[in-house]
Coordinates of C-alpha atoms in Angstrom, one line a residue:
M3 CA 76.0 80.3 29.5
P4 CA 78.1 82.4 27.1
N5 CA 77.5 86.1 27.3
P6 CA 75.1 86.6 24.3
S7 CA 76.4 90.2 23.7
L8 CA 79.8 88.8 23.0
T9 CA 78.8 85.9 20.7
D10 CA 77.7 88.0 17.8
K11 CA 80.2 90.9 17.7
P12 CA 83.7 92.0 18.5
V13 CA 84.3 94.3 21.5
F14 CA 87.4 96.5 21.1
A15 CA 89.7 98.2 23.5
L16 CA 93.1 99.8 23.1
T17 CA 95.5 99.3 25.9
V18 CA 99.1 100.6 26.3
D19 CA 101.8 99.3 28.5
I20 CA 103.9 102.4 29.3
D21 CA 106.9 100.3 30.4
W22 CA 109.2 103.1 31.6
A23 CA 109.0 104.8 28.2
S24 CA 110.2 108.4 27.7
E25 CA 107.8 111.3 27.5
A26 CA 108.4 111.5 23.7
C27 CA 107.5 107.9 23.2
I28 CA 104.4 108.2 25.4
A29 CA 103.3 111.3 23.5
D30 CA 103.6 109.5 20.2
V31 CA 101.2 106.6 21.1
L32 CA 98.8 109.0 22.8
G33 CA 98.7 111.1 19.7
I34 CA 97.7 108.1 17.7
A35 CA 94.9 107.2 20.1
S36 CA 93.7 110.8 20.0
S37 CA 93.7 111.0 16.2
F38 CA 91.3 108.1 16.0
G39 CA 89.1 109.4 18.8
I40 CA 89.9 106.4 21.1
T41 CA 90.0 106.6 24.9
P42 CA 92.8 104.1 25.8
T43 CA 93.5 102.3 29.0
L44 CA 97.1 103.0 30.1
F45 CA 99.1 100.7 32.3
M46 CA 101.6 102.8 34.2
T47 CA 105.1 101.9 35.4
H48 CA 105.9 105.4 36.5
R49 CA 104.4 108.9 36.8
S50 CA 104.2 110.7 33.5
A51 CA 103.4 114.4 33.0
C52 CA 102.4 113.6 29.4
V53 CA 99.9 111.1 30.6
D54 CA 98.6 113.5 33.2
R55 CA 98.0 116.2 30.6
F56 CA 96.4 113.7 28.2
V57 CA 94.0 112.5 30.9
E58 CA 93.0 116.1 31.7
E59 CA 92.5 117.1 28.1
H60 CA 91.2 113.9 26.4
G61 CA 90.5 111.3 29.0
A62 CA 92.0 107.9 29.5
Q63 CA 91.7 105.1 32.0
I64 CA 94.7 104.5 34.2
G65 CA 95.8 101.1 35.4
V66 CA 99.0 100.1 37.1
H67 CA 101.8 98.0 35.5
P68 CA 103.8 96.4 38.4
N69 CA 107.0 94.6 37.8
F70 CA 107.1 91.5 40.0
R71 CA 110.2 90.0 38.5
R72 CA 113.6 89.7 40.3
G73 CA 115.4 93.0 40.6
S74 CA 112.3 95.1 40.2
T75 CA 112.7 98.8 40.9
H76 CA 109.1 98.8 42.1
G77 CA 109.9 97.0 45.3
S78 CA 111.4 93.9 46.9
D79 CA 108.2 91.8 47.5
I80 CA 104.6 91.7 46.3
A81 CA 103.2 94.0 48.9
S82 CA 105.8 96.7 48.5
I83 CA 105.5 96.5 44.7
V84 CA 101.8 96.9 44.8
E85 CA 102.1 99.7 47.3
H86 CA 104.6 101.6 45.1
C87 CA 102.4 101.4 42.0
F88 CA 99.2 102.5 43.7
D89 CA 101.1 105.4 45.4
L90 CA 101.8 106.5 41.8
Y91 CA 98.2 106.3 40.7
P92 CA 95.9 105.8 43.7
T93 CA 92.7 105.8 41.7
A94 CA 93.8 103.1 39.3
R95 CA 91.1 100.4 39.0
T96 CA 92.9 97.7 37.1
F97 CA 96.4 96.2 36.5
R98 CA 98.5 94.2 34.1
S99 CA 101.7 92.9 35.4
H100 CA 105.0 93.4 33.4
A101 CA 105.5 90.3 31.3
F102 CA 102.0 89.1 32.5
Y103 CA 103.7 87.9 35.7
D104 CA 101.0 86.2 37.8
S105 CA 100.4 84.2 41.0
T106 CA 97.7 83.6 43.6
D107 CA 99.6 85.8 46.0
I108 CA 99.6 88.7 43.6
L109 CA 95.8 88.3 43.0
A110 CA 95.2 88.2 46.8
E111 CA 97.1 91.5 47.3
M112 CA 95.4 93.1 44.3
S113 CA 92.0 92.0 45.6
R114 CA 92.9 93.4 49.0
R115 CA 93.6 96.8 47.4
G116 CA 90.1 96.7 45.8
T117 CA 91.0 95.6 42.3
R118 CA 88.0 93.8 40.7
Y119 CA 89.3 93.2 37.2
D120 CA 92.6 92.9 35.4
S121 CA 94.1 92.2 31.9
N122 CA 96.9 90.0 32.9
L123 CA 96.8 87.3 30.2
C124 CA 97.3 87.2 26.5
L125 CA 95.3 84.7 24.4
H126 CA 97.0 85.7 21.1
L127 CA 94.4 85.7 18.3
Q128 CA 92.2 83.2 20.2
P129 CA 88.6 83.5 18.9
S130 CA 85.5 84.1 21.1
I131 CA 87.4 85.5 24.1
V132 CA 85.1 86.3 27.1
P133 CA 85.7 87.8 30.5
L134 CA 87.1 85.1 32.9
T135 CA 86.2 84.6 36.5
L136 CA 89.3 83.8 38.6
G137 CA 88.3 81.4 41.3
A138 CA 91.0 82.3 43.8
E139 CA 89.9 85.9 44.2
P140 CA 86.9 87.9 43.2
I141 CA 88.7 89.3 40.2
V142 CA 87.5 89.2 36.6
R143 CA 90.1 88.8 33.9
L144 CA 89.8 90.6 30.5
P145 CA 92.4 88.8 28.3
V146 CA 94.4 90.4 25.6
F147 CA 93.5 89.4 22.0
W148 CA 96.6 90.8 20.2
G149 CA 99.8 92.2 21.6
D150 CA 102.7 93.7 19.7
D151 CA 105.5 91.6 21.3
C152 CA 103.3 88.6 21.4
H153 CA 103.0 89.0 17.6
W154 CA 106.7 88.7 16.9
R155 CA 107.3 86.2 19.7
S156 CA 104.7 83.9 18.1
G157 CA 106.9 83.7 15.0
E158 CA 105.0 86.3 13.1
H159 CA 107.2 88.7 11.1
D160 CA 104.4 89.8 8.6
W161 CA 102.8 93.1 9.7
D162 CA 100.1 93.0 7.0
V163 CA 96.9 94.4 8.4
E164 CA 94.7 93.0 5.7
R165 CA 95.9 89.4 6.4
L166 CA 95.0 89.6 10.1
L167 CA 92.0 91.9 9.9
P168 CA 89.5 89.0 9.6
H169 CA 90.6 87.8 13.0
F170 CA 89.7 91.2 14.5
R171 CA 86.2 91.1 13.0
T172 CA 85.2 87.8 14.8
P173 CA 83.0 87.9 17.9
G174 CA 84.5 88.2 21.4
L175 CA 86.8 90.5 23.3
K176 CA 89.4 92.2 21.1
L177 CA 91.8 93.9 23.5
I178 CA 94.8 95.3 21.7
A179 CA 98.0 95.7 23.8
V180 CA 100.9 97.8 22.6
H181 CA 104.0 99.2 24.3
A182 CA 104.7 102.9 24.0
F183 CA 108.4 102.3 23.0
N184 CA 107.4 99.7 20.4
V185 CA 105.0 102.1 18.8
A186 CA 107.3 105.1 18.8
F187 CA 110.2 103.1 17.2
N188 CA 107.9 101.0 15.0
V189 CA 109.7 97.9 16.4
P190 CA 109.4 95.0 14.0
D191 CA 111.0 92.2 15.9
Q192 CA 113.0 91.2 19.0
A193 CA 116.4 91.9 17.4
Y194 CA 115.5 95.5 16.6
Y195 CA 114.0 95.9 20.1
D196 CA 117.2 94.6 21.7
R197 CA 119.4 96.9 19.6
H198 CA 117.5 100.0 20.7
R199 CA 116.2 99.2 24.1
D200 CA 118.7 101.5 25.7
Q201 CA 116.5 104.3 24.2
I202 CA 113.4 103.4 26.1
Q203 CA 113.7 105.9 28.9
L204 CA 115.9 108.4 26.9
A205 CA 114.5 108.9 23.4
D206 CA 113.4 112.4 22.5
A207 CA 111.5 113.4 19.3
D208 CA 114.8 113.6 17.4
A209 CA 115.9 110.2 18.4
I210 CA 112.6 108.7 17.5
C211 CA 112.7 110.2 14.0
A212 CA 116.3 109.1 13.5
L213 CA 115.9 105.5 14.8
R214 CA 112.3 104.6 13.9
W215 CA 112.1 101.4 11.7
A216 CA 111.3 102.5 8.2
G217 CA 109.5 99.3 7.2
Q218 CA 106.4 97.6 8.5
G219 CA 106.3 97.2 12.3
T220 CA 104.3 97.8 15.4
R221 CA 103.4 101.4 14.6
T222 CA 102.4 100.9 11.0
F223 CA 100.3 97.9 12.0
L224 CA 98.6 99.8 14.8
C225 CA 97.7 102.8 12.6
G226 CA 96.5 100.6 9.8
L227 CA 94.4 98.4 12.1
L228 CA 92.8 101.4 13.9
D229 CA 92.0 103.0 10.6
A230 CA 90.4 99.9 9.2
L231 CA 88.3 99.3 12.3
T232 CA 87.2 102.8 13.0
S233 CA 86.4 103.4 9.3
S234 CA 84.0 100.5 9.5
G235 CA 82.3 101.9 12.6
A236 CA 84.1 100.1 15.4
R237 CA 83.8 101.7 18.8
F238 CA 86.6 101.4 21.4
L239 CA 85.8 101.0 25.1
T240 CA 87.9 101.3 28.2
L241 CA 88.4 98.2 30.3
D242 CA 86.2 99.7 33.0
E243 CA 83.4 100.1 30.4
I244 CA 83.9 96.5 29.3
Y245 CA 83.9 95.2 32.9
R246 CA 80.6 97.0 33.6
K247 CA 78.9 96.1 30.4
Y248 CA 80.0 92.5 29.8
P249 CA 79.9 90.3 32.9
P250 CA 81.6 86.9 32.8
P251 CA 79.5 84.0 31.5
R252 CA 77.9 81.9 34.2
A253 CA 77.2 78.1 33.9
D254 CA 73.7 76.8 34.2
V255 CA 73.2 75.0 37.5

């Protein structure tokens, strides 16, 4: 049966893929989360002093963001990549793979490490999203509802909050996924990202100010969306809170 608590309301979470971003880029997106009183879930590719301070001062949930693709700096195989990421943040409880990379072998290794839920799937603007039970391993999947790069990859170049806001008010999981660099630079599309991707690990506050897209993009959309949702009383949860509060629906037998 569907989870009755998800059939009549949206359930929100803000998640951030750190994606090797510089400390200035990370500080920017964390500042936005803090300004709206939101405790985000952060998927980490590397250790960040900025994140460590934020967790201590404001709180955040830490997950790992392993890169399983060819040439990964995280390791040469699944086991070594997972080991590297959990060495960075040993208490992480969840993961989202870089580029949503997935396989049964990855799930088996994550399960062996004690992971019980992930967010390794994007169902872009799909209504009525609920937690999914993965049959291969005892892992619950909490799918993404909207992602910044999924937005432009789907052919969307309109960053009008008001046009998309009705989708966010429908029942079901509403996990928002952004990338620290995309937010800091207000990235509007793939071409702009490609032109400035060399700044991902390097950008300081001056570079962000100089190179941030001046029109509508990831950052303007995120700020407008969070303002509209929180102003109407929306409460944001961490993925751990969602996992504990909203179990996957079970079929009647």
